[in-house]
PDB file of C-alpha atoms in Angstrom:
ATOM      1  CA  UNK A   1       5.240  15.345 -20.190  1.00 67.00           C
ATOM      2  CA  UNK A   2       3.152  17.275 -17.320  1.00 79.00           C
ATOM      3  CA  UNK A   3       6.028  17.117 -14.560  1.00 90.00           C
ATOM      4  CA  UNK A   4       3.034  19.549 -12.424  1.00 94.00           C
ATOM      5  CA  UNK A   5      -0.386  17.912 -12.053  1.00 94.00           C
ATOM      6  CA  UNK A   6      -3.662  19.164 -10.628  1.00 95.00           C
ATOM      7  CA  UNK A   7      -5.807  16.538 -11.828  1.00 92.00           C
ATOM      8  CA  UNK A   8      -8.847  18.229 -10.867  1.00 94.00           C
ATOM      9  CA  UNK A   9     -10.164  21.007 -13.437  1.00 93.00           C
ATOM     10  CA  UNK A  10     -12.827  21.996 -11.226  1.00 96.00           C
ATOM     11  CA  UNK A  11     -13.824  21.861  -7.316  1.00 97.00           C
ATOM     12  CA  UNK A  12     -17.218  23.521  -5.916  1.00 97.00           C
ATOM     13  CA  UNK A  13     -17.059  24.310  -2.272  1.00 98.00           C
ATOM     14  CA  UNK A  14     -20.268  26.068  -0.417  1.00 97.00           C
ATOM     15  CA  UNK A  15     -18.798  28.985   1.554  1.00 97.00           C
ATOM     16  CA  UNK A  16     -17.828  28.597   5.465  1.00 97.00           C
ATOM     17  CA  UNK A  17     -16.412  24.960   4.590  1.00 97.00           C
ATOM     18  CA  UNK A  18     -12.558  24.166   3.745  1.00 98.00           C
ATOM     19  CA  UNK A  19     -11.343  23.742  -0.302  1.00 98.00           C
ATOM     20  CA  UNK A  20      -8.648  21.447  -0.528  1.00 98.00           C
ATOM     21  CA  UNK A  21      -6.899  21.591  -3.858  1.00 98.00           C
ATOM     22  CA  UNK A  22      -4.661  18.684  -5.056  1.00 98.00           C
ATOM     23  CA  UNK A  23      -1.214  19.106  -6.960  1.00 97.00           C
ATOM     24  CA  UNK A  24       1.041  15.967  -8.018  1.00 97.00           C
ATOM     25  CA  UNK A  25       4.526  16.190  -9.697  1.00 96.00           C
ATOM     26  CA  UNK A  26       7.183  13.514 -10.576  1.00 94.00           C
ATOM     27  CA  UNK A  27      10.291  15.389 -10.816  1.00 89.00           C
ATOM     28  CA  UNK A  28      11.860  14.486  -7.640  1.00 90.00           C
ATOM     29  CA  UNK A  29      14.620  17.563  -8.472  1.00 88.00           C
ATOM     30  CA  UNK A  30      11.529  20.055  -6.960  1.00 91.00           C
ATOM     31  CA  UNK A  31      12.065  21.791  -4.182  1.00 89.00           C
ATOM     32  CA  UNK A  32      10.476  25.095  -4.135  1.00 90.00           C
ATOM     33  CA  UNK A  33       6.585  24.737  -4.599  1.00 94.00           C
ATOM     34  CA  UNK A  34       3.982  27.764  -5.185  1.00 94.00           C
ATOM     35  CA  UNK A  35       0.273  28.023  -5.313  1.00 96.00           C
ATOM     36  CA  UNK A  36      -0.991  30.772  -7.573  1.00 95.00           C
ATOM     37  CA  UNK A  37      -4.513  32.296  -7.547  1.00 96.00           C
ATOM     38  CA  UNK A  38      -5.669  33.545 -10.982  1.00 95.00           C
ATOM     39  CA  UNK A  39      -9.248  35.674 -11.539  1.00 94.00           C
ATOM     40  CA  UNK A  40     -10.227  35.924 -15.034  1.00 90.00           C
ATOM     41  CA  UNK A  41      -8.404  38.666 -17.055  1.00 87.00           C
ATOM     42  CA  UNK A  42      -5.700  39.309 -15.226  1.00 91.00           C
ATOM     43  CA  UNK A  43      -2.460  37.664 -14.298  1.00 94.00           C
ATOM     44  CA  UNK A  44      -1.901  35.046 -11.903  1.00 94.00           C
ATOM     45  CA  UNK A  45      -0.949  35.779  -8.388  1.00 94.00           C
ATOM     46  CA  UNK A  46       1.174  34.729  -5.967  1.00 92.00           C
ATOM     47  CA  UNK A  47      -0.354  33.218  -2.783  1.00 95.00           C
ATOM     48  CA  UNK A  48       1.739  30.546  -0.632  1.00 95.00           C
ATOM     49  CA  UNK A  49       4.999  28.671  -1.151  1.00 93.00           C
ATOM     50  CA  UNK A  50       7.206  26.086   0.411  1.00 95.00           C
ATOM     51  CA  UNK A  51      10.325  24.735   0.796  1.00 92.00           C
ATOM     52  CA  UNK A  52      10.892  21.132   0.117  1.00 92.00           C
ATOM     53  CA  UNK A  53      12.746  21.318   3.780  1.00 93.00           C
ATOM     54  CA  UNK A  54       9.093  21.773   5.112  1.00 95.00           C
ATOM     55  CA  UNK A  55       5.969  20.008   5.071  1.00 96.00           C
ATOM     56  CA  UNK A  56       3.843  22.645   5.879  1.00 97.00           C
ATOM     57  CA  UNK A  57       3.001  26.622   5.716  1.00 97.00           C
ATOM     58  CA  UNK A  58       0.241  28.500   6.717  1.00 97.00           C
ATOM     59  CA  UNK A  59      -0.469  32.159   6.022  1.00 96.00           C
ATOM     60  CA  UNK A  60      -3.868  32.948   7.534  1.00 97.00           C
ATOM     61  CA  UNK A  61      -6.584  31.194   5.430  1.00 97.00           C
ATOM     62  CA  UNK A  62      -4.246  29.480   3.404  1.00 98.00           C
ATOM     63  CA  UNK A  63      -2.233  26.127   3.977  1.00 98.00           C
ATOM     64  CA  UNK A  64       0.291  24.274   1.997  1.00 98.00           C
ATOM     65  CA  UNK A  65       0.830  20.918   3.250  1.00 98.00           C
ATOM     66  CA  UNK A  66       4.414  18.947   1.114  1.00 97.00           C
ATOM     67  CA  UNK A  67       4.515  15.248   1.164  1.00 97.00           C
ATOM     68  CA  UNK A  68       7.844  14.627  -0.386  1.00 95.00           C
ATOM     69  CA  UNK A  69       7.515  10.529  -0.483  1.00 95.00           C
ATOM     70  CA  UNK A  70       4.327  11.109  -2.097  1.00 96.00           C
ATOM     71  CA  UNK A  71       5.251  13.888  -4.015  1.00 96.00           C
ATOM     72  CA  UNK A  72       2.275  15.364  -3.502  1.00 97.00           C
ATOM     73  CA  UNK A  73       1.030  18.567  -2.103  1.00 97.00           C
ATOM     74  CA  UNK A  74      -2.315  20.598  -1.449  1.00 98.00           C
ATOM     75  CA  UNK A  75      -3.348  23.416  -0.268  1.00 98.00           C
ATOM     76  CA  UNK A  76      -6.355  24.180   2.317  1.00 98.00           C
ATOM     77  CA  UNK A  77      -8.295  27.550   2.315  1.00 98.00           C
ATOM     78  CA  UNK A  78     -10.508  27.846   5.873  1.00 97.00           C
ATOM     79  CA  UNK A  79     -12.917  29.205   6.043  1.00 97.00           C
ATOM     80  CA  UNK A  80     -13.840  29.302   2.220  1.00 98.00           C
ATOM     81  CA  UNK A  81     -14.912  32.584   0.811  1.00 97.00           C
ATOM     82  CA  UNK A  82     -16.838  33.443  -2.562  1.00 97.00           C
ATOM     83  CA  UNK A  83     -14.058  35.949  -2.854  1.00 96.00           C
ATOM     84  CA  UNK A  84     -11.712  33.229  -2.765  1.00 97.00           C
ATOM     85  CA  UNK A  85     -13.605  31.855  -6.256  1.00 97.00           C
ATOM     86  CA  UNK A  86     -10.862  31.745  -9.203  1.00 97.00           C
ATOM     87  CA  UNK A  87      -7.941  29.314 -11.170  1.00 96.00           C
ATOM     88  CA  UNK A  88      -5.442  28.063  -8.339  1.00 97.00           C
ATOM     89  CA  UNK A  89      -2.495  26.932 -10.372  1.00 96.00           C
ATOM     90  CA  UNK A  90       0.271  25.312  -8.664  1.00 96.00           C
ATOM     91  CA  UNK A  91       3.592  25.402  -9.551  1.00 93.00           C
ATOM     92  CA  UNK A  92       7.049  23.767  -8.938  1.00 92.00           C
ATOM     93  CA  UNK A  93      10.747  24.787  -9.471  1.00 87.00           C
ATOM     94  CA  UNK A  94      13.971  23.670  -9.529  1.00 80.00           C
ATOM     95  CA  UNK A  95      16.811  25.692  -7.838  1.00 69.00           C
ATOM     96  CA  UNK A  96      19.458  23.702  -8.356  1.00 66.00           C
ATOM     97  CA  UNK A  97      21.924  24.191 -11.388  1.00 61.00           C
ATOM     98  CA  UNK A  98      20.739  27.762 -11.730  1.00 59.00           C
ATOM     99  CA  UNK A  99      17.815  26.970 -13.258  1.00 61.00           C
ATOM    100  CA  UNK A 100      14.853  28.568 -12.526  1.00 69.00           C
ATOM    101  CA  UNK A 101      12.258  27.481 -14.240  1.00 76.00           C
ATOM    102  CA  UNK A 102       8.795  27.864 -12.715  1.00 83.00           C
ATOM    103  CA  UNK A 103       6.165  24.515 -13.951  1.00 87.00           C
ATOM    104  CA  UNK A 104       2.497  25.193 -13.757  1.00 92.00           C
ATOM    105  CA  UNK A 105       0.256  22.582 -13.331  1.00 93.00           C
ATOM    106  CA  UNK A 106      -3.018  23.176 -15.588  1.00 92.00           C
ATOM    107  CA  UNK A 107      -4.886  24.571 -12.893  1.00 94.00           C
ATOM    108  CA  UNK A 108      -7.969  23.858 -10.631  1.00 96.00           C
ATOM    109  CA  UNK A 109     -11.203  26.132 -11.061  1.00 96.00           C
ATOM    110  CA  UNK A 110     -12.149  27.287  -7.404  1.00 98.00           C
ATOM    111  CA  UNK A 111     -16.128  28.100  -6.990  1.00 98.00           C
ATOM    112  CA  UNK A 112     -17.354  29.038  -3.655  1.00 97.00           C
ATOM    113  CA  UNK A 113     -21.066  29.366  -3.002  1.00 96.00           C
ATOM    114  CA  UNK A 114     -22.683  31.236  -0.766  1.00 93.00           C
TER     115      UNK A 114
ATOM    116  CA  UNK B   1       2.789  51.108  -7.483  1.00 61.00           C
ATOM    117  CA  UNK B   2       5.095  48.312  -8.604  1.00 79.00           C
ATOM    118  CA  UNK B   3       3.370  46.164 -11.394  1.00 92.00           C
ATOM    119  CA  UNK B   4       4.649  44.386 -14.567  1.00 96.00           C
ATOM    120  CA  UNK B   5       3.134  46.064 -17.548  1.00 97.00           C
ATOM    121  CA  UNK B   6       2.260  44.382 -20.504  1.00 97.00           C
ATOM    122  CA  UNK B   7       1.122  46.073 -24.167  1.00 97.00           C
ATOM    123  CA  UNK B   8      -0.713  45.179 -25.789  1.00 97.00           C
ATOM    124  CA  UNK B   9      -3.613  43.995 -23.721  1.00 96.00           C
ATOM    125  CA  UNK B  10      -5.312  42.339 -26.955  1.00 97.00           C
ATOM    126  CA  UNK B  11      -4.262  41.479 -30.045  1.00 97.00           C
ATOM    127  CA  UNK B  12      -6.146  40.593 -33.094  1.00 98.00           C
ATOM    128  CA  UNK B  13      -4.181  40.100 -36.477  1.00 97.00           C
ATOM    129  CA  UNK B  14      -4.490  37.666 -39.574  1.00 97.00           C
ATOM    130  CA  UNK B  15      -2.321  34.606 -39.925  1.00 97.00           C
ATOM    131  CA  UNK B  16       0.699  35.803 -41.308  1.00 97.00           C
ATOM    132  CA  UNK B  17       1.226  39.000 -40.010  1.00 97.00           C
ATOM    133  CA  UNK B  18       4.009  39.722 -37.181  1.00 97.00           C
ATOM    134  CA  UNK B  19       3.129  40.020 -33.418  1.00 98.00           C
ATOM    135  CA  UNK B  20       5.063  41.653 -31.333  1.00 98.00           C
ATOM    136  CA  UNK B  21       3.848  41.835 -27.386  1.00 98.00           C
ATOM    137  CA  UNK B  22       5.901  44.133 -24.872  1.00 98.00           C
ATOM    138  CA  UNK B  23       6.791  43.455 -21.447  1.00 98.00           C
ATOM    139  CA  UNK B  24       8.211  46.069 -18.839  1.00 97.00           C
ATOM    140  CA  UNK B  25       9.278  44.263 -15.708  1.00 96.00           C
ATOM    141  CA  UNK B  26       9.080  45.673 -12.089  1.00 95.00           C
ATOM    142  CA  UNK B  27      11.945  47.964 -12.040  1.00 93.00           C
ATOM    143  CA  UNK B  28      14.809  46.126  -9.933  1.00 91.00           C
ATOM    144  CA  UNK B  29      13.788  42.932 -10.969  1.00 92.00           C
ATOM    145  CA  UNK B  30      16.650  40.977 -13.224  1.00 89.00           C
ATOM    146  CA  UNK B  31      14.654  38.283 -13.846  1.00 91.00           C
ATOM    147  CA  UNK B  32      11.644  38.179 -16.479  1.00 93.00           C
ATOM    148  CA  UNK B  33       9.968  35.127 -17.886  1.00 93.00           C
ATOM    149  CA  UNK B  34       7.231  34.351 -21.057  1.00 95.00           C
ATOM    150  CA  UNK B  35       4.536  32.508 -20.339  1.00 95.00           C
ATOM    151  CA  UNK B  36       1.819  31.028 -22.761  1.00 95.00           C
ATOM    152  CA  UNK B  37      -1.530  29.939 -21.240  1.00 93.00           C
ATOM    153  CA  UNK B  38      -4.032  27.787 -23.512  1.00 87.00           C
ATOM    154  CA  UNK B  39      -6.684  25.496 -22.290  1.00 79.00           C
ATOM    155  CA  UNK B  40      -5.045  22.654 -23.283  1.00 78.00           C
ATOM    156  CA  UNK B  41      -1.435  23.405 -21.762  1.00 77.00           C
ATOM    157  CA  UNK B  42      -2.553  25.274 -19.022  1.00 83.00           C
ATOM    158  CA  UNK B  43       0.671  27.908 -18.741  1.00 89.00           C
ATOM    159  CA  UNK B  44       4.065  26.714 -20.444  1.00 90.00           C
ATOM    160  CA  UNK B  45       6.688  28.666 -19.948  1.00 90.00           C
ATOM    161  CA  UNK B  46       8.266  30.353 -23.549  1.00 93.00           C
ATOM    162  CA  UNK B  47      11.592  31.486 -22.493  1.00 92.00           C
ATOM    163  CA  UNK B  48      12.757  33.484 -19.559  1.00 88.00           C
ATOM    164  CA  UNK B  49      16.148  35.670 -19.129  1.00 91.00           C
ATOM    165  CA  UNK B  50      17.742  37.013 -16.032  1.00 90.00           C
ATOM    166  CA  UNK B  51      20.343  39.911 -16.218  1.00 91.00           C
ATOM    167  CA  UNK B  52      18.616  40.947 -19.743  1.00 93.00           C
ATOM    168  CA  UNK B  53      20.501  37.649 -21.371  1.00 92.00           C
ATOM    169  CA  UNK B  54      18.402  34.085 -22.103  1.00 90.00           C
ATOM    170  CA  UNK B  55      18.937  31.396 -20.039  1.00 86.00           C
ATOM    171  CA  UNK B  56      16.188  29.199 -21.565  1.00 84.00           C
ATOM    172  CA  UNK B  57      14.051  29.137 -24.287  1.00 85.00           C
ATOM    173  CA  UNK B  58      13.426  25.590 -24.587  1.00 84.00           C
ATOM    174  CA  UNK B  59       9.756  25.916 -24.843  1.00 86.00           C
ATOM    175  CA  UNK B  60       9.758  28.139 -27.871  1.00 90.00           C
ATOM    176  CA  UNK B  61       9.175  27.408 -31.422  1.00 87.00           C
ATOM    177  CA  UNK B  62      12.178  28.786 -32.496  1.00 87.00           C
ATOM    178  CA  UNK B  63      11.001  28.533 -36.366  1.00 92.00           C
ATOM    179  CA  UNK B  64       8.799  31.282 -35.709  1.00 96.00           C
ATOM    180  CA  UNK B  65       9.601  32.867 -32.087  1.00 96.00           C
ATOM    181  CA  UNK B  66      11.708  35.326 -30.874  1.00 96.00           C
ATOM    182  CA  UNK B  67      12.458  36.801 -27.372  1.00 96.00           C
ATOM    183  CA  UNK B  68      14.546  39.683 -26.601  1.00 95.00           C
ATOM    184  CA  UNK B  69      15.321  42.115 -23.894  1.00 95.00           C
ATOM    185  CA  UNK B  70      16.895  44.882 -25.631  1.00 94.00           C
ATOM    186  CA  UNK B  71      17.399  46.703 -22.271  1.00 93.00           C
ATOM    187  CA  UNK B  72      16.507  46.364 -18.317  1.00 92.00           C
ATOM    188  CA  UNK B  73      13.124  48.010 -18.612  1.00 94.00           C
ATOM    189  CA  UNK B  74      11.982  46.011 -21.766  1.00 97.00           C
ATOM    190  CA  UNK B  75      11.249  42.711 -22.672  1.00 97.00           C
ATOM    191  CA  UNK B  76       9.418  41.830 -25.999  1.00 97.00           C
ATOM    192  CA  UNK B  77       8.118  38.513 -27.406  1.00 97.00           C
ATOM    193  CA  UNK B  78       7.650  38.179 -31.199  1.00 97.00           C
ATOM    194  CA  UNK B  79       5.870  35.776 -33.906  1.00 97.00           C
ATOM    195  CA  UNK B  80       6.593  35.946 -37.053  1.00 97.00           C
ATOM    196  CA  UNK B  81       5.013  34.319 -39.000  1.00 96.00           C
ATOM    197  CA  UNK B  82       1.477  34.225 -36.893  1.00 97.00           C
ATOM    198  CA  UNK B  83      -0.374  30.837 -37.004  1.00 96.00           C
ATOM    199  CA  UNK B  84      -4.295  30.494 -35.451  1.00 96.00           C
ATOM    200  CA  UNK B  85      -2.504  27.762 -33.441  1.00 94.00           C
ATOM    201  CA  UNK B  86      -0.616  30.866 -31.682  1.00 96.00           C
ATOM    202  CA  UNK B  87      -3.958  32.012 -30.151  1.00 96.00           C
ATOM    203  CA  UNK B  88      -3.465  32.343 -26.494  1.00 96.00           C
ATOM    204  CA  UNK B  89      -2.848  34.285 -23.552  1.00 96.00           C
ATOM    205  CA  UNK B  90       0.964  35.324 -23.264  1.00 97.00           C
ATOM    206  CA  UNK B  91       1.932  36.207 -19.649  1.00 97.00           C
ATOM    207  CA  UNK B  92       5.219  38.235 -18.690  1.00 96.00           C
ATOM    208  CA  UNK B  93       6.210  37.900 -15.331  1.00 94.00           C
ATOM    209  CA  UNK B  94       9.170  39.558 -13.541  1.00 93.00           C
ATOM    210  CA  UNK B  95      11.129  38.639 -10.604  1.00 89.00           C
ATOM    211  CA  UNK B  96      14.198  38.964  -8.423  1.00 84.00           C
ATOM    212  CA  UNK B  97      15.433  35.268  -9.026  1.00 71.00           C
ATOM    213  CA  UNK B  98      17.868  33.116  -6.695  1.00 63.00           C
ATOM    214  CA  UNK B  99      15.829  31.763  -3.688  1.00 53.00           C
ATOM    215  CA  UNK B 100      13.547  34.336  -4.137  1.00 52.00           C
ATOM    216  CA  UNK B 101      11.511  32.482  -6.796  1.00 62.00           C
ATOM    217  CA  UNK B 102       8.039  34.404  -6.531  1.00 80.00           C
ATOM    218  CA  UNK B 103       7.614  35.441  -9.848  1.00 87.00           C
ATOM    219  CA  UNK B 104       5.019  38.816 -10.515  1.00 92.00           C
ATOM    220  CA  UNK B 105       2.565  38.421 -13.592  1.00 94.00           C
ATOM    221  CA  UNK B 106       1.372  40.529 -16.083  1.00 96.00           C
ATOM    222  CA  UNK B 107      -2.255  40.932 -17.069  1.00 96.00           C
ATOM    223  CA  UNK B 108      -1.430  39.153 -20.308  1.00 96.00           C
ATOM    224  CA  UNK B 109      -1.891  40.278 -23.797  1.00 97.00           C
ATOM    225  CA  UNK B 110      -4.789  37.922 -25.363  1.00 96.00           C
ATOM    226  CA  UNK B 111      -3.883  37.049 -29.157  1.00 97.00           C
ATOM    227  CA  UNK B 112      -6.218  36.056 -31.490  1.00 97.00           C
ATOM    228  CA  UNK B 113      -5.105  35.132 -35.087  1.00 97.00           C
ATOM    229  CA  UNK B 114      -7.335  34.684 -37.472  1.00 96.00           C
TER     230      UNK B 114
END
């Protein structure tokens, strides 16, 4: 039961244009959403998050746009950089209850070209 | 230099033997979670703990799983008995918890059993 899905494994971007990177989920108890960026051999790291309150964050480069009817929510990177080539995984949580478990999605495989 | 420390960073042991994988969280943090990333799953969370005590270790096979922190600057994952199916990236990741839900990752100790 995937409550966090990026249903794209893999997006190619040439470098100078915009990478949007999809993430679904179905549990409508969400509300605290994270993108993680994740170069091979080391851990995952934390990028951009938002607030279900919200339907959108920016942090230089980086967007997160929240459609809470849709349940849906992606996030932009302008300009794209090759630098900016690794796994984004994005991830969900529930705060309420005291739970705090943090859902990945499978992750989407970033390549930017030169 | 804050990080989340994780020994060892590979693993390579024969079905049956015992794993044990070591995880010393970001001093402060009371929050620490186990993460298992295969290409299949993507990353599933294990079991996580906050004040040193388990709040949830739903996603464990408890048949063969354990996860302990026997103090504040320790957290350790074991399997006993190993299985090839156990052959995986295991990610610790530390954090302050509440509504600050950014969670720091380890570089991961890479298991192989053969």
């Amino acid at each position: 039961d995937q409550q966090v899905k990026q249903n794209s494994p893999s997006l190619s971007v040439q470098e100078g244009r915009i990478s949007i990177l999809n993430c679904d989920y179905t549990n409508s108890m969400f509300d605290y959403f994270l993108w993680y960026k994740k170069y091979p051999a080391e851990g995952p790291t934390f990028l951009i998050s938002i607030s279900s309150i919200k339907d959108k964050n920016e942090d230089g480069r980086f967007t997160v746009f929240l459609n809470k009817s849709a349940k849906h929510l992606s996030l932009h990177i302008v300009p794209s950089q090759p630098g900016d080539s690794a796994v984004y995984f994005c991830a969900a949580i529930s705060n309420r209850g005291g739970s705090e478990k943090l859902v990945f999605g499978k992750g989407t495989k970033l390549t930017v070209n030169p | 230099d804050a990080r989340v420390t994780q020994t060892p960073r590979h693993k390579v042991t024969e079905m049956g033997q015992e794993v044990t994988m070591r995880c010393q969280p970001i001093l402060g943090h009371n929050t620490v979670f186990w993460y298992r990333q295969t290409m299949m799953q993507g990353l599933e969370l294990l079991a996580y703990f906050r004040n040193r005590a388990p709040l949830d270790d739903s996603g464990m096979p408890k048949d063969r799983f354990s996860a302990e922190m026997p103090d504040a600057t320790l957290a350790t994952l074991k399997i006993q008995p190993s299985e090839p199916r156990d052959s995986a990236v295991y990610f610790c990741a530390s954090g302050l918890g509440g509504r600050s839900t950014e969670a720091f990752f380890g570089q991961g100790t890479r298991l192989t059993v053969v």
